[in-house]
Amino acid sequence: MIDEKGERIPLTVADCDAKEGTLTIVFMEVGKTTRELGCLKTGDSIMSLTGPLGVPTHAEKFGTVVCVAGGFAVAPIMPIARAMKQASNKVISIMGARSKDLMFWEDELRSVSDKLIITTDDGSYGRKGLVTEPLKEILETEKVDRVIAIGPSVMMKFCSKTTQPFGVKTIVSLNPIMVDGTGMCGCCRVVVGGQTKFACVDGPDFDGHQVDWDLLAARQRNYLEEEKKALENWQCQCGGHHH
Amino acid sequence: MPRQEPAVRAKNFKEVALGYTPEMALEEANRCIQCPKRPCVDGCPVNVDIPDFIKALREGNMTEAVKALKNKNALPGVCGRVCPQETQCESKCTLAKQKAPVAIGRLERYVADWERNNKSAMPSASPLPPSTGKKVAVIGSGPAGLTAAADLVKNGHAVTIFEALHVGGGVLMYGIPQFRLPKEIVQNEVNFVKSLGVELILDAVIGKIDTLDELLNNGYDAVFLGTGAGLPMFLNVSGENLCGIYSANEWLTRINLMKAYLFPNYDTPLRMGKKVAVVGGGNVAMDAARCALRLGAEEVYIVYRRSEAELPARKEEVENAKEEGIVFKFLTNPIRFIDDGKGWVNGMECIEMELGEPDASGRRRPIAKKGSEFIMAIDTVVIALGTTPNPLIASTTEGLKTTSHGTVVADEATGKTVKDKVWAGGDIVTGAATVISAMGAGKRAAADIDKFLSGK
């Protein structure tokens, strides 16, 4: 929460350094709050930060693990790929973005992966296409024991659809709208395997083959109009210009 | 007590009840006969010295009235507004046998408000007692936690409250609406507890940043758990996750804690429809329905499966809701929500109910009338059926016993749990109940913790 009038939004911790007392969080500027966060300068502060919340991603020795990151989700996939590597898995990472200028942390992800594949929608870097294409090829050519897919809902949905015929357990990190994030309000409810779950305390990780993706997508669109209004209102106030 | 006119107040978030004038307060205080038995004190879960503060009030000694009131109750501005006095102190009043009881709650509110508006007239707080060197961690800054913390610090123990949200007050901030309990008053009471020497740490989710055992191993001599309500309960019927269907917790959190009624000046939005159905019959349902009205809903319904006689809400709140124009649909139960084709709710299928034999709760059990299904055209639904405790602490703590409902097992008289050095009280123990019963539990636990720490 940026200030007293701000909203509470869920963000994923990408890294932390207990000695330095620092947290690394990477976010994409999409709406009012994330753009406002993007305007902060070194030394600025925000009113409130709560966490970590939810259940940490489970890492153990599975064998071969494919980590798929869509867009800025390279950040949250990093600590997972690292933990999977430390647990003696063979880690194959796939990172995809719309274009080359949206790529980051390539070297970091490579350093914890046995193999790294890059895709861009426009072909400006790596291979042209979607992350699901190399994912399918890997599944066809070698035995994969687990897939972790993080990114936009539609990307996680199609990764899950890609792995389903191969019967490979696929963990996705769901990102429904949240308010308190501590297991109180029920805003973040998702349906997994026919049961209502609360992403903030039961998740955010769920079995991608069991998720009701259409419901998630509908609930994520709940406030599109208000989000637009908030952004326009804010841009008016700050003169419509920011970096 | 004067109130805003229904037609006016139904359109604003200002407080409904306006409070006594000094003349009215004096007149009401003079009705107290100062009977020697003081039954009202026993009727109060925190045993406020009611006749004493009323006596000081009518003698014009307001600072003394404040002192007598706050001696037992750290949150009088809250209690004067939201306590169900009609079933507690006022029901025990000697006058209640013949005529109307003394309006203790309204007098309490008057004294608390006087103090808030006359801070400079109050003598500075009495100094803290010598430190016992003992440290207590209080989890949650709602009514139970604030009360326990205030009592413990007054006994010389160092107290730290850990609050998960970004502001102190718990349900008093996120649950009860502004028009019933202004948030400035809650913050005033939170600040009073801090002024006693209690440390309040915000954004601190215990069970995540530290477990109970870590707190106990890192210098705390005792822990009081007052984490309150948890996950909302739903009906478990089809279509319940459609857009436009909220839990009362989400609805009220957006409105009260995040101030969605001031969007876009505040960032958190709320999507208000024209026809709103609130499912449930408790105080939370009344609050949710009255918020909907204030946010511009054209029609607001309370849908309750039993009859009016079984409504668990306070009578005063039901009256307020009716006056404001909320329509009650009794003996009605939702069985399905209807999709508008785009993922939004646009109808609620209900079935009529009739009352059968009494159930375990002693209330007559509602039974569905076959073939009585009908559809209500609504575009927003709030489900106010209660909550189950947040499992975060119980699931991360060894040796804490919970019931099948997920509530923490604790001794009713002392709040002691089966785990060494851990006490609990409020909704986490009882399930959803009142502010004052949580405060009573906080008080009893604080007394027992003090006994334990001082080796008595």
XYZ file of C-alpha atoms in Angstrom, chain A residues 16-240:
225
model
C 15.670 -11.430 -0.497
C 18.864 -10.750 1.367
C 18.515 -11.156 5.102
C 21.963 -9.698 5.747
C 21.235 -6.539 3.792
C 17.615 -6.512 4.901
C 16.417 -6.175 1.338
C 13.605 -7.668 -0.709
C 13.534 -7.831 -4.487
C 10.138 -7.379 -6.098
C 9.617 -7.020 -9.830
C 6.309 -5.768 -11.158
C 4.885 -4.588 -14.440
C 3.389 -1.112 -14.641
C -0.177 -1.768 -15.699
C -2.559 0.227 -13.539
C -2.584 3.211 -11.239
C -0.817 1.639 -8.268
C 1.960 -0.094 -10.192
C 2.633 3.063 -12.220
C 2.729 5.107 -9.060
C 5.180 2.589 -7.581
C 7.221 2.978 -10.760
C 7.473 6.717 -10.117
C 9.190 6.201 -6.761
C 12.850 7.121 -6.513
C 15.628 5.609 -4.445
C 15.098 6.573 -0.827
C 11.318 7.050 -1.161
C 9.086 4.992 1.084
C 5.646 3.426 0.952
C 3.185 3.196 3.812
C 2.728 -0.525 4.161
C 4.263 -3.829 3.088
C 3.010 -7.134 4.484
C 4.367 -10.580 3.958
C 5.408 -13.106 3.030
C 1.896 -14.470 2.551
C 0.545 -17.717 1.179
C 2.225 -21.095 0.949
C 5.820 -21.117 -0.357
C 6.465 -23.089 -3.544
C 7.409 -26.649 -2.743
C 10.842 -27.775 -3.979
C 12.266 -31.279 -3.722
C 14.084 -33.658 -6.011
C 11.591 -34.534 -8.752
C 14.076 -35.354 -11.551
C 13.616 -33.050 -14.514
C 11.768 -29.788 -13.877
C 10.722 -27.334 -16.572
C 10.280 -23.751 -15.344
C 8.250 -21.570 -17.697
C 8.136 -17.808 -17.214
C 5.895 -15.508 -19.209
C 6.760 -11.820 -19.320
C 7.848 -10.281 -16.027
C 7.299 -13.648 -14.274
C 11.001 -14.298 -14.836
C 11.293 -12.612 -11.440
C 9.095 -15.001 -9.434
C 10.395 -18.044 -11.345
C 14.024 -17.214 -10.417
C 13.978 -18.331 -6.754
C 11.945 -21.410 -7.716
C 14.400 -22.441 -10.458
C 17.234 -21.869 -7.993
C 15.555 -23.990 -5.308
C 14.844 -26.743 -7.837
C 18.462 -26.679 -8.919
C 19.647 -26.811 -5.302
C 17.352 -29.823 -4.789
C 19.433 -31.615 -7.485
C 16.859 -31.414 -10.259
C 17.731 -31.017 -13.916
C 16.240 -27.574 -14.571
C 15.132 -26.507 -18.037
C 13.879 -22.934 -18.150
C 11.798 -21.264 -20.804
C 11.357 -17.514 -20.745
C 9.027 -15.762 -23.137
C 8.135 -12.143 -23.730
C 6.395 -10.014 -26.311
C 9.659 -8.559 -27.572
C 13.366 -8.223 -26.811
C 13.077 -4.954 -24.872
C 10.880 -6.682 -22.264
C 13.546 -9.291 -21.477
C 15.500 -9.162 -18.236
C 17.448 -11.452 -15.892
C 18.433 -13.751 -18.746
C 21.891 -14.402 -17.277
C 20.490 -14.863 -13.777
C 18.003 -17.483 -14.927
C 20.640 -19.185 -17.070
C 22.929 -19.462 -14.054
C 20.419 -21.684 -12.227
C 19.262 -23.662 -15.266
C 20.793 -26.581 -17.116
C 19.239 -25.230 -20.254
C 17.526 -21.939 -21.104
C 15.184 -21.364 -24.040
C 14.037 -17.881 -25.013
C 10.993 -16.996 -27.077
C 9.543 -13.676 -28.222
C 6.159 -13.129 -29.831
C 7.663 -10.899 -32.531
C 10.870 -12.859 -33.023
C 13.047 -9.914 -31.979
C 15.062 -12.219 -29.703
C 15.403 -15.989 -29.284
C 12.960 -18.057 -31.231
C 9.769 -16.545 -32.570
C 6.612 -17.906 -30.996
C 5.003 -18.786 -27.687
C 6.500 -20.601 -24.690
C 4.131 -23.519 -25.222
C 5.954 -24.544 -28.418
C 9.350 -25.400 -26.857
C 7.478 -26.781 -23.834
C 5.678 -29.272 -26.065
C 8.918 -30.250 -27.823
C 10.654 -30.946 -24.522
C 7.732 -33.082 -23.340
C 7.907 -35.039 -26.601
C 11.640 -35.656 -26.400
C 12.397 -36.350 -22.767
C 10.865 -37.469 -19.506
C 9.736 -34.450 -17.485
C 8.695 -34.901 -13.865
C 7.272 -31.481 -13.103
C 6.418 -28.210 -14.800
C 6.186 -24.849 -13.046
C 4.461 -22.171 -15.111
C 4.152 -18.552 -13.989
C 2.904 -15.629 -16.018
C -0.327 -14.155 -17.312
C -3.376 -16.379 -16.707
C -3.823 -17.187 -20.366
C -0.188 -18.314 -20.645
C -0.520 -20.530 -17.541
C -3.759 -21.948 -18.908
C -2.137 -22.937 -22.211
C 0.965 -24.344 -20.520
C -1.387 -26.530 -18.452
C -3.256 -27.586 -21.581
C 0.077 -28.427 -23.231
C 1.247 -30.657 -20.389
C -2.074 -32.365 -19.682
C -1.862 -34.990 -22.476
C 1.601 -35.936 -21.143
C 0.293 -36.339 -17.590
C 3.023 -34.141 -16.146
C 2.024 -32.375 -12.945
C 1.977 -28.646 -13.624
C 2.068 -26.059 -10.869
C 0.781 -22.586 -11.651
C 0.833 -19.439 -9.516
C -2.602 -17.818 -9.587
C -3.065 -14.089 -9.429
C -6.697 -13.235 -8.685
C -7.677 -9.853 -7.257
C -7.020 -9.667 -3.506
C -7.907 -7.155 -0.811
C -6.440 -8.062 2.581
C -4.374 -11.036 1.391
C -4.344 -12.603 4.861
C -7.282 -15.002 4.600
C -10.114 -12.738 5.596
C -12.057 -11.293 2.684
C -12.537 -14.162 0.223
C -12.070 -11.911 -2.824
C -9.339 -14.175 -4.229
C -11.469 -17.294 -4.393
C -10.662 -19.642 -7.245
C -12.080 -23.027 -8.136
C -9.581 -25.880 -8.237
C -10.748 -29.435 -8.784
C -14.341 -28.291 -8.314
C -13.651 -26.789 -4.900
C -13.515 -23.138 -3.896
C -10.038 -22.195 -2.618
C -8.599 -18.929 -1.379
C -5.456 -18.067 -3.328
C -4.047 -15.888 -0.535
C -3.855 -18.650 2.073
C -4.366 -21.927 0.159
C -2.187 -20.790 -2.752
C -0.994 -19.069 -4.799
C 0.350 -22.381 -6.222
C -2.233 -24.815 -7.569
C -2.398 -27.795 -9.913
C -2.865 -26.203 -13.336
C -4.829 -29.165 -14.641
C -7.506 -28.630 -11.975
C -7.950 -24.858 -12.232
C -11.188 -23.321 -13.549
C -9.441 -20.866 -15.868
C -12.565 -19.224 -17.272
C -13.769 -18.307 -13.801
C -10.364 -16.875 -12.903
C -10.346 -14.778 -16.070
C -13.876 -13.496 -15.420
C -13.065 -12.547 -11.829
C -9.863 -10.794 -12.890
C -11.948 -8.570 -15.178
C -14.242 -7.589 -12.301
C -12.953 -4.040 -12.003
C -11.672 -3.203 -15.496
C -13.775 -0.026 -15.710
C -12.791 1.170 -12.261
C -9.132 0.381 -12.928
C -9.286 2.507 -16.058
C -10.998 5.328 -14.211
C -8.439 5.255 -11.395
C -5.580 5.394 -13.884
C -7.099 8.267 -15.872
C -7.879 10.164 -12.705
C -4.305 9.754 -11.487
C -2.757 10.717 -14.823
C -4.874 13.888 -14.818
C -3.625 14.767 -11.359
C 0.026 14.249 -12.143
C -0.221 16.130 -15.428
C -0.444 12.988 -17.516
